[in-house]
PDB file of C-alpha atoms in Angstrom:
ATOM      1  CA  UNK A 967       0.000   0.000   0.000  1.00 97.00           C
ATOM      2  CA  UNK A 968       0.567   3.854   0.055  1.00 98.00           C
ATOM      3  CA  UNK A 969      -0.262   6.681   1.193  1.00 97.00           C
ATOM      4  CA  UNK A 970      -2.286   9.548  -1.030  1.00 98.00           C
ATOM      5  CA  UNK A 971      -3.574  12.628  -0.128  1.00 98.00           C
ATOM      6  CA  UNK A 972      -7.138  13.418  -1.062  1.00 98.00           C
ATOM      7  CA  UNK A 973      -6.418  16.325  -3.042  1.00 98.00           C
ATOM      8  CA  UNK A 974      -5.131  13.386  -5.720  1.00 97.00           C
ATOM      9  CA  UNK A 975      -8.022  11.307  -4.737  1.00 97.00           C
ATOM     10  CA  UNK A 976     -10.969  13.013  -4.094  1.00 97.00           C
ATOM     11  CA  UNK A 977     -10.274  16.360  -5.869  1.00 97.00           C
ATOM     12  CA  UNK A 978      -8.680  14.782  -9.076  1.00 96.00           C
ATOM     13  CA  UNK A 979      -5.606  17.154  -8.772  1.00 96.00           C
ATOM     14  CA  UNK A 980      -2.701  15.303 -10.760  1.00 97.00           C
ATOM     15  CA  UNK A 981       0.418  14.367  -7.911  1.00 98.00           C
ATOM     16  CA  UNK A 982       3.066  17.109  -7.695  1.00 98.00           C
ATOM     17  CA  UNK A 983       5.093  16.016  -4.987  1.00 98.00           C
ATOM     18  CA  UNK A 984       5.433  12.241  -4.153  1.00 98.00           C
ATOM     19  CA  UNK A 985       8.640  10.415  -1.999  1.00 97.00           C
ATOM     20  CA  UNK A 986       9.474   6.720  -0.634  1.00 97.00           C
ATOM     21  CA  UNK A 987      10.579   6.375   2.797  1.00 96.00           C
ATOM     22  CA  UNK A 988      11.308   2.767   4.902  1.00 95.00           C
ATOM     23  CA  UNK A 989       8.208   1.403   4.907  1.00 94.00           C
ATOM     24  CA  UNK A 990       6.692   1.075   8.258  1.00 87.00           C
ATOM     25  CA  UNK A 991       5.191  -2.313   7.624  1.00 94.00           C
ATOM     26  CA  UNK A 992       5.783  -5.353   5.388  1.00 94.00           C
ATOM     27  CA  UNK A 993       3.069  -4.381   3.109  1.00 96.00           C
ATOM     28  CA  UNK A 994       3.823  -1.017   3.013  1.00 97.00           C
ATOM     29  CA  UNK A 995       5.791   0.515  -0.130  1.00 97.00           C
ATOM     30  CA  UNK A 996       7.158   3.055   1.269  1.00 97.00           C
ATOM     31  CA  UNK A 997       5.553   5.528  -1.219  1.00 98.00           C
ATOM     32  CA  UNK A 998       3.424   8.964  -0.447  1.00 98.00           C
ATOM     33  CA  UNK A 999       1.798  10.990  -2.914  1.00 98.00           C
ATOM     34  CA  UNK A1000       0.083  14.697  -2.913  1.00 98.00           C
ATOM     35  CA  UNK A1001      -0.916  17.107  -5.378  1.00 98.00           C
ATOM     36  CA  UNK A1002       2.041  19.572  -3.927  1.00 96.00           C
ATOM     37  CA  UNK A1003      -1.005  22.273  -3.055  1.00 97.00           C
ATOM     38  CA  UNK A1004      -1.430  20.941   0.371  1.00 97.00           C
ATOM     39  CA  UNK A1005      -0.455  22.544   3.869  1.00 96.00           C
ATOM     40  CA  UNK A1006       0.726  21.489   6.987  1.00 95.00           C
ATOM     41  CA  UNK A1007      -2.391  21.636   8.670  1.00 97.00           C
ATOM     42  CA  UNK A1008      -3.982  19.990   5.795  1.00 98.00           C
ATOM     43  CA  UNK A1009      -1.164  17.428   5.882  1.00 95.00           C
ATOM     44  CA  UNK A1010      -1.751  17.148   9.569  1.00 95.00           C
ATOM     45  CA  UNK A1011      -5.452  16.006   9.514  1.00 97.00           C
ATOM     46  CA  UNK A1012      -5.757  12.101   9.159  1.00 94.00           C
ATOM     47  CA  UNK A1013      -8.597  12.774   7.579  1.00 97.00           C
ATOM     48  CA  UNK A1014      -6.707  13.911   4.336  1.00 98.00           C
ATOM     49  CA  UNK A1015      -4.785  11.262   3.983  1.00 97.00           C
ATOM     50  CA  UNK A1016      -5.669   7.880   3.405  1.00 97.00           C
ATOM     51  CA  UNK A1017      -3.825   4.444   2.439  1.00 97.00           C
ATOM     52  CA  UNK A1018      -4.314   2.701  -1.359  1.00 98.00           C
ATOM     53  CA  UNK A1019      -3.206   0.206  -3.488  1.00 97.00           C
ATOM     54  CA  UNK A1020      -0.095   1.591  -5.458  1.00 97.00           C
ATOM     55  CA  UNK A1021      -2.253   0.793  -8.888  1.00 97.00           C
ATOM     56  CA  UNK A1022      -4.889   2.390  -7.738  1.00 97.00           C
ATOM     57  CA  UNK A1023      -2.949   5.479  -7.465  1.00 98.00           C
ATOM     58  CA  UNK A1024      -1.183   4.865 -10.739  1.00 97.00           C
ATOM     59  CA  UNK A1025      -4.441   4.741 -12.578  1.00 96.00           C
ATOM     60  CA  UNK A1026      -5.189   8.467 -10.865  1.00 94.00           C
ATOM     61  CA  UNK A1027      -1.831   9.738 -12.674  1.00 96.00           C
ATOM     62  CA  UNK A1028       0.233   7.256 -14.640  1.00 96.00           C
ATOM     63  CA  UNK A1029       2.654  10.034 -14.942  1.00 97.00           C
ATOM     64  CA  UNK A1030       4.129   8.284 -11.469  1.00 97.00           C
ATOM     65  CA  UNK A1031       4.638   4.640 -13.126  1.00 97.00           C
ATOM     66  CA  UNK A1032       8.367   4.887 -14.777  1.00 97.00           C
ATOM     67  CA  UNK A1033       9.620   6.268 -10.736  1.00 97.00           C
ATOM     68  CA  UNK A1034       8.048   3.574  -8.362  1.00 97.00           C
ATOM     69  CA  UNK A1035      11.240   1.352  -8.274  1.00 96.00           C
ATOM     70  CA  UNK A1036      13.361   4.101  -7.195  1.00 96.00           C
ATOM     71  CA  UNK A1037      14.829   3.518  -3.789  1.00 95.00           C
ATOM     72  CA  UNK A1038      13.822   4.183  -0.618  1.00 95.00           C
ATOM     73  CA  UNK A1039      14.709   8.000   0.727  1.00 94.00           C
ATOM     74  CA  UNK A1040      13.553   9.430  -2.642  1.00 95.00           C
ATOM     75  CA  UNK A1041      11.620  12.983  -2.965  1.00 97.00           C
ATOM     76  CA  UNK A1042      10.172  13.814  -6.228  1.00 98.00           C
ATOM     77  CA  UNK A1043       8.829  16.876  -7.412  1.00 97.00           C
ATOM     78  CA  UNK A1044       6.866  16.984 -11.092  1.00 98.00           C
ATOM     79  CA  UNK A1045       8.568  19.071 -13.657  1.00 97.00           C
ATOM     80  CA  UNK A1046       5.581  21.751 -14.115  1.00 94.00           C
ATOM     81  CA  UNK A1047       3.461  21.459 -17.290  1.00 94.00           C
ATOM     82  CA  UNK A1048       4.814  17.549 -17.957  1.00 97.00           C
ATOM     83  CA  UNK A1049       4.360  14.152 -16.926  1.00 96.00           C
ATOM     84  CA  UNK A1050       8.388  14.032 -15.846  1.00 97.00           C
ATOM     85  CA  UNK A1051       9.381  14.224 -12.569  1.00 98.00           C
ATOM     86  CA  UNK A1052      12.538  15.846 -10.965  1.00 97.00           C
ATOM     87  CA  UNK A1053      14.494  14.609  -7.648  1.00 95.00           C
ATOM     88  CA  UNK A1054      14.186  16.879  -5.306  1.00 92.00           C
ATOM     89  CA  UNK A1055      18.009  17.173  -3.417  1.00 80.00           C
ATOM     90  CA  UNK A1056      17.425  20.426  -1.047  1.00 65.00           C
ATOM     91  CA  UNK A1057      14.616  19.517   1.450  1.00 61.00           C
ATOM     92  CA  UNK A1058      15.603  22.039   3.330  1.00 55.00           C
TER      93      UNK A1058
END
């Protein structure tokens, strides 16, 4: 499973900002996905955010399918106006 923000899958917005960390479970993936418009607070509510099937969130934007081997520790950011994405290297 991951984790997807219901700006992706409730308000259709196409993912902007996605990353893999160590997944916290066997079954996780390690992969979390959002549109890249959403706050802290919005980030914050559990209510936002809610656990899917990595297809499932593949057929929302397929854009995401050519990056979901990459390796744990990962940020992406989508290269604006494209369906490429970009790693992101200052998190700062």
């Amino acid at each position: 499973y991951c984790f997807a923000s219901d700006k992706i899958t409730i308000d259709g917005l196409p993912i902007g900002y996605m990353y893999r960390e160590t997944p916290m479970e066997e079954e996780d993936s390690g992969w979390r996905f959002f549109s890249g418009t959403e706050d802290e607070e919005y980030i914050d509510d559990d209510k936002n955010i809610e656990a899917f099937e990595v297809n499932v969130i593949a057929n929302f934007d397929q854009a995401i399918i050519p990056y979901l081997n990459s390796p744990f520790d990962t940020d992406f950011e989508r290269i604006e106006g494209t369906d490429q994405f970009e790693i992101v290297t200052n998190l700062d």
